[in-house]
Amino acid sequence: MTGTQSKPLSPAELALLFKDRYQHSPDGVWAAPGRVNLIGEHTDYNEGFVLPFAIDRIAQVAVRLRPDRKVRLISSLAERKQVSVDLDQLHPGTMNGWTAYPLGVAWVLQQRGISVPGFDLYLDSSVPSGAGLSSSAAIECAVALALNDLTGAGLSREELVLVGQRAENEVVGAPTGILDQSASLLATEGHAVFLDCRSRAAEAVPLDLARHHLRMLVIDTKVSHAHASGGYAARRASCELGAEVCGVPALRDLSPADLPEAAGLLDEETFRRVRHVVTENARVAETVSRLATTGPASIGDLLDASHASMRDDFEISCPELDLAVGTARGNGALGARMTGGGFGGSAIAVIDVAAEATVRQAVLSAFAEADYARPDIFAVSPGAGARRVV
Ligand code: GLA
């Protein structure tokens, strides 16, 4: 995908673009947000805990059902070229590039026995792709919600989370968990989503940074990653091995007190992977508890510890992310960490509102000095989840 703009089109603008290309109006427009994961990384597929929130960067789709089996797709992120496919010809190996997300969702719905007719779709997104902010889940969730509404399939948001995840796993080929789709579909404004990835119970946790004179900055390092390539799957395999050797169904079942025993059972590298997941789950619980008691200004050391664990134990950071985190911390951030799957993407920093200009300038200078690409730095706050907008 190319050319993500930071400002989303208005739903009316998207509907007009749709009409211009397809010569009729869409049946509706649906929006789904990207996310920032506050804490709880690589814990979702270990049946553990995550604490993401939706951001105001959104994917939007204008959709109109067709009377036949044809699907036509246009994306403003892919030079507005039209792709046409036959719904009956879809199978996982044949869907490529950005079209794998909407077509993958249509395919999964059909696999679940839902009768999906042909449709015309126009996509626009302001979620930067490859930035660790769930640009792909945002597309999947917008399309899943649209097709669910238009076909009257009646799936719940929790079921749509699994539709999006299955599209990602089986069509895109990334063995990811339920974090991203849950954030996009279950988030509410002003809250993070505290999700137990085993029971799938979700709780809205108030996260009002402004009231505490705080701001959350995203530092997009512009180092692009893709979870359909090796590193993510290798980490997941290490976690599964760790759980098996320790004799538990999932790493969720180990607590920090079990780590000394695990150290005796596991090879050194697998042990570090396990230690990350086990300590990260504990940090999520502690973050939720502090947010409710001492407030968001008190979670900085947990974000720092999470980053150190991902850098040293899970080994999914990269020099650009470490520089972003270290520079933010060295210039007044209360806490900072990489967010998302890793191997590139974005860092987040919680800062006092008054420190914003200093932190921004320090990060830009440090990146220029290191000869890294200029990072994109922007503030986010917890926004609304996926919804129909027209
Ligand atoms: C990606 C995946 C999620 C999750 C994170 C790491 O965003 O899509 O399922 O595993 O990485 O926390």
Coordinates of C-alpha atoms and ligand atoms in Angstrom, one line a residue:
M1 CA 0.0 0.0 0.0
T2 CA 1.2 3.5 -0.6
G3 CA 0.3 7.1 0.2
T4 CA -1.6 7.0 3.5
Q5 CA -2.8 10.5 4.3
S6 CA -3.1 11.4 7.9
K7 CA -6.5 13.0 7.6
P8 CA -9.3 10.6 6.8
L9 CA -11.7 11.5 4.0
S10 CA -15.2 12.5 5.2
P11 CA -17.7 9.7 4.7
A12 CA -19.5 12.0 2.2
E13 CA -16.2 12.5 0.2
L14 CA -15.7 8.7 0.1
A15 CA -19.3 8.2 -1.0
L16 CA -18.7 10.7 -3.8
L17 CA -15.6 9.0 -5.0
F18 CA -17.5 5.7 -5.0
K19 CA -20.3 7.2 -7.1
D20 CA -17.9 8.7 -9.5
R21 CA -16.2 5.4 -10.2
Y22 CA -19.1 3.0 -10.0
Q23 CA -21.8 5.3 -11.3
H24 CA -24.1 4.6 -8.4
S25 CA -24.2 5.5 -4.7
P26 CA -23.0 3.1 -2.0
D27 CA -25.4 1.4 0.3
G28 CA -23.4 2.8 3.2
V29 CA -20.0 3.7 4.6
W30 CA -18.3 1.9 7.5
A31 CA -15.2 3.0 9.5
A32 CA -12.9 1.0 11.7
P33 CA -9.9 2.4 13.6
G34 CA -6.3 1.3 13.9
R35 CA -5.0 0.9 17.4
V36 CA -2.2 1.5 19.8
N37 CA -1.4 -1.2 22.3
L38 CA -0.7 0.4 25.6
I39 CA 0.8 -2.7 27.0
G40 CA 0.6 -6.5 26.6
E41 CA 2.7 -7.5 23.6
H42 CA 2.8 -11.0 22.1
T43 CA 0.6 -12.1 25.0
D44 CA -2.6 -12.5 22.9
Y45 CA -1.7 -15.8 21.2
N46 CA -0.5 -17.1 24.6
E47 CA -4.0 -16.6 25.9
G48 CA -2.9 -13.8 28.1
F49 CA -3.9 -10.1 28.6
V50 CA -3.7 -7.0 26.4
L51 CA -4.6 -3.4 26.9
P52 CA -5.1 -1.6 23.5
F53 CA -7.1 1.4 22.5
A54 CA -8.5 2.6 19.2
I55 CA -6.9 5.7 17.6
D56 CA -8.5 8.3 15.4
R57 CA -6.7 6.9 12.3
I58 CA -9.4 4.9 10.5
A59 CA -10.0 2.7 7.5
Q60 CA -13.3 3.5 5.7
V61 CA -15.1 1.5 3.1
A62 CA -18.0 2.5 1.0
V63 CA -19.9 -0.6 -0.1
R64 CA -22.8 -1.5 -2.3
L65 CA -24.1 -5.1 -2.8
R66 CA -24.5 -6.3 -6.4
P67 CA -27.1 -8.7 -7.8
D68 CA -24.4 -11.0 -9.2
R69 CA -21.2 -12.8 -7.9
K70 CA -18.7 -10.1 -9.0
V71 CA -16.6 -8.1 -6.5
R72 CA -15.0 -4.8 -7.7
L73 CA -12.5 -3.1 -5.4
I74 CA -10.8 0.2 -5.5
S75 CA -8.4 1.7 -3.0
S76 CA -7.1 5.2 -2.8
L77 CA -4.0 3.6 -1.3
A78 CA -3.3 1.7 -4.4
E79 CA -3.6 4.3 -7.1
R80 CA -7.3 3.9 -7.4
K81 CA -6.9 1.0 -9.8
Q82 CA -10.0 -1.2 -10.0
V83 CA -9.6 -4.9 -9.3
S84 CA -12.4 -7.3 -10.3
V85 CA -12.9 -10.9 -9.1
D86 CA -15.5 -13.6 -9.0
L87 CA -16.6 -14.5 -5.5
D88 CA -16.8 -18.2 -6.4
Q89 CA -13.1 -18.2 -7.5
L90 CA -11.8 -17.0 -4.1
H91 CA -9.4 -19.2 -2.3
P92 CA -6.6 -18.3 0.1
G93 CA -3.7 -18.6 -2.4
T94 CA -5.3 -16.3 -4.9
M95 CA -5.7 -13.1 -2.9
N96 CA -2.8 -10.7 -2.9
G97 CA -1.7 -7.3 -1.7
W98 CA -4.3 -5.0 -0.1
T99 CA -7.2 -6.9 -1.7
A100 CA -6.4 -9.9 0.5
Y101 CA -8.0 -8.0 3.4
P102 CA -11.5 -7.3 2.0
L103 CA -11.6 -10.5 -0.1
G104 CA -10.2 -12.5 2.8
V105 CA -13.1 -11.3 5.0
A106 CA -15.7 -12.2 2.3
W107 CA -14.1 -15.6 1.9
V108 CA -14.2 -16.3 5.7
L109 CA -17.9 -15.2 5.9
Q110 CA -18.7 -17.6 3.1
Q111 CA -16.7 -20.4 4.8
R112 CA -18.9 -19.7 7.9
G113 CA -22.0 -20.4 5.7
I114 CA -23.0 -16.8 5.3
S115 CA -24.3 -16.1 1.8
V116 CA -22.3 -13.1 0.6
P117 CA -23.4 -11.6 -2.8
G118 CA -21.1 -9.7 -5.0
F119 CA -20.3 -6.1 -4.0
D120 CA -18.5 -2.9 -5.1
L121 CA -16.1 -1.4 -2.6
Y122 CA -14.0 1.7 -2.3
L123 CA -11.4 1.8 0.5
D124 CA -9.6 4.8 2.0
S125 CA -7.4 4.7 5.1
S126 CA -5.5 7.1 7.3
V127 CA -3.9 4.3 9.3
P128 CA -0.2 4.2 8.1
S129 CA 0.6 0.7 6.8
G130 CA 3.6 -1.2 8.3
A131 CA 3.7 1.1 11.3
G132 CA 2.5 -1.3 13.9
L133 CA -0.9 0.4 14.2
S134 CA -3.1 -2.4 12.7
S135 CA -3.8 -0.9 9.3
S136 CA -4.7 -4.4 8.1
A137 CA -7.1 -5.2 11.0
A138 CA -8.8 -1.8 10.4
I139 CA -9.6 -2.7 6.8
E140 CA -10.8 -6.2 7.8
C141 CA -13.0 -4.9 10.6
A142 CA -14.6 -2.1 8.4
V143 CA -15.4 -4.7 5.7
A144 CA -16.6 -7.3 8.2
L145 CA -18.9 -4.8 9.8
A146 CA -20.2 -3.7 6.4
L147 CA -20.9 -7.2 5.0
N148 CA -22.4 -8.2 8.3
D149 CA -24.8 -5.3 8.2
L150 CA -25.6 -5.6 4.5
T151 CA -26.2 -9.3 4.4
G152 CA -28.1 -9.3 7.7
A153 CA -25.7 -12.1 8.9
G154 CA -26.2 -10.9 12.5
L155 CA -22.8 -11.8 13.8
S156 CA -21.8 -10.2 17.1
R157 CA -18.7 -8.0 17.3
E158 CA -16.9 -10.8 19.1
E159 CA -17.6 -13.1 16.2
L160 CA -16.5 -10.5 13.7
V161 CA -13.1 -10.3 15.7
L162 CA -12.6 -14.0 14.8
V163 CA -13.7 -13.4 11.2
G164 CA -11.0 -10.7 10.8
Q165 CA -8.4 -12.9 12.6
R166 CA -9.1 -15.9 10.4
A167 CA -8.8 -13.7 7.2
E168 CA -5.4 -12.5 8.6
N169 CA -4.3 -16.1 9.5
E170 CA -5.5 -18.1 6.5
V171 CA -5.6 -15.6 3.7
V172 CA -2.9 -13.0 4.5
G173 CA -0.8 -15.8 6.1
A174 CA 0.1 -14.0 9.3
P175 CA -0.3 -16.2 12.4
T176 CA -1.6 -13.3 14.6
G177 CA -3.8 -13.3 17.6
I178 CA -7.0 -11.4 18.4
L179 CA -5.5 -8.1 19.7
D180 CA -5.9 -5.9 16.7
Q181 CA -9.4 -6.9 15.6
S182 CA -10.6 -6.7 19.2
A183 CA -9.2 -3.2 19.7
S184 CA -10.8 -2.1 16.4
L185 CA -14.3 -3.6 17.1
L186 CA -14.6 -3.4 20.8
A187 CA -13.0 -0.1 21.7
T188 CA -15.0 2.9 23.1
E189 CA -14.0 6.5 23.2
G190 CA -11.9 7.5 26.2
H191 CA -11.2 3.9 27.2
A192 CA -8.7 1.2 26.6
V193 CA -9.9 -2.4 26.2
F194 CA -8.6 -4.8 28.8
L195 CA -9.0 -8.1 27.1
D196 CA -8.5 -11.6 28.5
C197 CA -7.5 -13.5 25.4
R198 CA -8.5 -16.8 26.8
S199 CA -12.1 -16.1 28.0
R200 CA -12.3 -13.2 25.5
A201 CA -13.9 -11.1 28.2
A202 CA -13.4 -7.4 27.5
E203 CA -13.5 -4.6 30.0
A204 CA -13.5 -0.9 29.2
V205 CA -10.8 0.8 31.2
P206 CA -11.0 4.6 31.5
L207 CA -7.9 6.3 30.0
D208 CA -8.3 10.1 30.2
L209 CA -4.8 11.4 29.5
A210 CA -5.8 15.0 29.0
R211 CA -7.4 15.2 32.5
H212 CA -3.9 14.3 33.9
H213 CA -2.2 16.8 31.6
L214 CA -0.6 14.0 29.7
R215 CA -0.3 13.1 26.1
M216 CA 0.5 9.9 24.2
L217 CA 2.9 10.4 21.3
V218 CA 3.3 7.8 18.6
I219 CA 6.7 7.8 16.9
D220 CA 6.4 6.0 13.6
T221 CA 10.0 5.0 12.8
K222 CA 9.1 4.2 9.2
V223 CA 10.8 0.9 9.5
S224 CA 8.2 -1.3 7.8
H225 CA 7.4 -4.8 9.0
A226 CA 5.1 -7.6 7.9
H227 CA 3.9 -10.4 10.2
A228 CA 3.5 -12.8 7.3
S229 CA 7.3 -13.0 7.3
G230 CA 9.5 -15.1 9.6
G231 CA 10.1 -13.3 12.9
Y232 CA 6.6 -13.2 14.3
A233 CA 5.9 -16.9 13.5
A234 CA 9.3 -17.9 15.0
R235 CA 8.4 -16.1 18.3
R236 CA 5.0 -17.8 18.4
A237 CA 6.6 -21.2 17.8
S238 CA 9.1 -20.5 20.7
C239 CA 6.1 -19.7 23.0
E240 CA 4.3 -22.9 22.0
L241 CA 7.5 -24.9 22.7
G242 CA 7.9 -23.2 26.0
A243 CA 4.4 -24.0 27.1
E244 CA 4.7 -27.6 26.0
V245 CA 8.0 -28.2 27.8
C246 CA 6.6 -26.5 31.0
G247 CA 3.5 -28.8 30.7
V248 CA 0.9 -26.0 30.5
P249 CA -1.8 -25.4 27.9
A250 CA -0.5 -21.9 27.2
L251 CA 2.0 -19.5 28.7
R252 CA -0.9 -17.7 30.3
D253 CA -0.8 -20.5 32.9
L254 CA 2.6 -19.6 34.2
S255 CA 3.2 -16.8 36.7
P256 CA 6.5 -15.0 37.5
A257 CA 6.9 -17.4 40.5
D258 CA 7.1 -20.3 38.0
L259 CA 10.1 -18.8 36.2
P260 CA 12.9 -20.3 38.2
E261 CA 11.6 -23.7 37.6
A262 CA 11.0 -22.9 33.9
A263 CA 14.7 -21.8 33.6
G264 CA 15.8 -25.3 34.6
L265 CA 13.6 -26.9 31.9
L266 CA 14.1 -24.6 28.9
D267 CA 17.0 -23.7 26.6
E268 CA 18.3 -20.2 27.3
E269 CA 16.6 -18.6 24.3
T270 CA 13.2 -20.2 24.8
F271 CA 13.4 -19.3 28.5
R272 CA 13.9 -15.6 27.6
R273 CA 10.9 -15.7 25.2
V274 CA 8.8 -17.3 28.0
R275 CA 10.0 -14.8 30.5
H276 CA 8.9 -11.9 28.3
V277 CA 5.3 -13.3 28.0
V278 CA 5.0 -14.2 31.7
T279 CA 6.3 -10.8 33.0
E280 CA 4.3 -8.9 30.3
N281 CA 1.0 -10.5 31.5
A282 CA 1.9 -9.4 35.0
R283 CA 2.6 -5.8 33.7
V284 CA -0.7 -5.6 32.0
A285 CA -2.5 -6.5 35.2
E286 CA -0.4 -4.0 37.2
T287 CA -1.1 -1.3 34.6
V288 CA -4.9 -1.8 34.8
S289 CA -4.6 -1.6 38.6
R290 CA -2.5 1.5 38.6
L291 CA -4.8 3.3 36.1
A292 CA -7.7 2.8 38.5
T293 CA -5.7 3.9 41.5
T294 CA -2.7 6.1 41.0
G295 CA -3.6 7.1 37.5
P296 CA -1.8 7.2 34.1
A297 CA 1.1 9.3 35.3
S298 CA 2.2 6.3 37.4
I299 CA 2.5 3.7 34.6
G300 CA 5.8 4.9 33.1
D301 CA 8.1 2.3 34.6
L302 CA 5.8 -0.5 33.4
L303 CA 6.1 0.8 29.8
D304 CA 9.9 1.0 30.2
A305 CA 10.1 -2.5 31.6
S306 CA 7.9 -3.8 28.8
H307 CA 10.2 -2.2 26.2
A308 CA 13.3 -3.7 27.8
S309 CA 11.7 -7.1 27.9
M310 CA 10.9 -6.9 24.2
R311 CA 14.3 -5.7 23.3
D312 CA 16.3 -8.1 25.4
D313 CA 14.2 -11.2 26.1
F314 CA 11.8 -11.3 23.1
E315 CA 14.2 -9.6 20.7
I316 CA 11.6 -7.9 18.5
S317 CA 12.9 -4.3 18.7
C318 CA 15.2 -2.6 16.3
P319 CA 17.8 0.2 16.6
E320 CA 15.3 2.8 15.4
L321 CA 12.7 1.8 18.0
D322 CA 15.3 1.7 20.7
L323 CA 16.5 5.2 19.7
A324 CA 12.9 6.5 19.7
V325 CA 12.2 5.1 23.2
G326 CA 15.6 6.1 24.7
T327 CA 15.4 9.6 23.3
A328 CA 11.8 10.2 24.5
R329 CA 12.8 8.9 27.9
G330 CA 15.9 11.0 28.1
N331 CA 13.9 14.1 27.3
G332 CA 11.2 14.0 29.8
A333 CA 8.8 11.1 28.7
L334 CA 7.3 9.4 31.8
G335 CA 7.6 6.0 30.0
A336 CA 8.0 4.7 26.5
R337 CA 7.9 1.4 24.6
M338 CA 7.6 -0.1 21.1
T339 CA 4.0 -1.0 20.3
G340 CA 2.6 -3.8 18.1
G341 CA 4.3 -6.9 16.7
G342 CA 7.7 -5.4 16.5
F343 CA 10.6 -5.7 14.0
G344 CA 9.9 -2.0 13.0
G345 CA 6.8 0.1 13.3
S346 CA 6.0 2.6 16.1
A347 CA 7.0 3.5 19.6
I348 CA 4.7 5.2 22.1
A349 CA 5.7 7.7 24.8
V350 CA 3.6 9.0 27.6
I351 CA 4.6 12.6 28.2
D352 CA 3.6 15.6 30.2
V353 CA 1.8 18.0 27.8
A354 CA 4.4 20.7 28.6
A355 CA 7.2 18.4 27.3
E356 CA 5.7 17.8 23.9
A357 CA 7.9 20.2 21.9
T358 CA 11.1 19.1 23.6
V359 CA 10.4 15.4 23.1
R360 CA 9.4 15.9 19.4
Q361 CA 12.5 17.9 18.6
A362 CA 14.9 15.6 20.5
V363 CA 13.5 12.5 18.6
L364 CA 13.7 14.3 15.2
S365 CA 17.3 15.4 15.9
A366 CA 18.4 12.0 17.2
F367 CA 17.0 10.3 14.0
A368 CA 18.7 12.9 11.8
E369 CA 22.0 12.4 13.6
A370 CA 21.8 8.6 13.2
D371 CA 21.0 9.1 9.5
Y372 CA 17.6 7.3 9.9
A373 CA 14.5 8.2 8.0
R374 CA 12.6 11.1 9.5
P375 CA 10.0 9.6 11.8
D376 CA 6.4 10.7 11.8
I377 CA 5.3 11.9 15.3
F378 CA 1.7 12.4 16.3
A379 CA -0.5 12.5 19.4
V380 CA -3.3 9.9 19.9
S381 CA -6.1 9.5 22.4
P382 CA -8.5 6.7 22.9
G383 CA -11.2 6.9 20.2
A384 CA -14.3 5.0 19.2
G385 CA -14.5 1.5 17.8
A386 CA -15.7 0.4 14.4
R387 CA -19.1 1.9 13.3
R388 CA -21.3 2.6 10.4
V389 CA -20.9 6.3 9.4
V390 CA -23.4 6.7 6.6
Ligands
GLA1 C1 0.5 -8.0 15.9 C2 -0.6 -9.1 15.9 C3 -1.3 -9.2 17.3 C4 -0.3 -9.3 18.4 C5 0.8 -8.2 18.3 C6 1.8 -8.3 19.3 O1 -0.1 -6.7 16.1 O2 -1.5 -8.8 14.9 O3 -2.2 -10.3 17.2 O4 0.2 -10.6 18.5 O5 1.4 -8.2 17.0 O6 1.3 -8.1 20.6

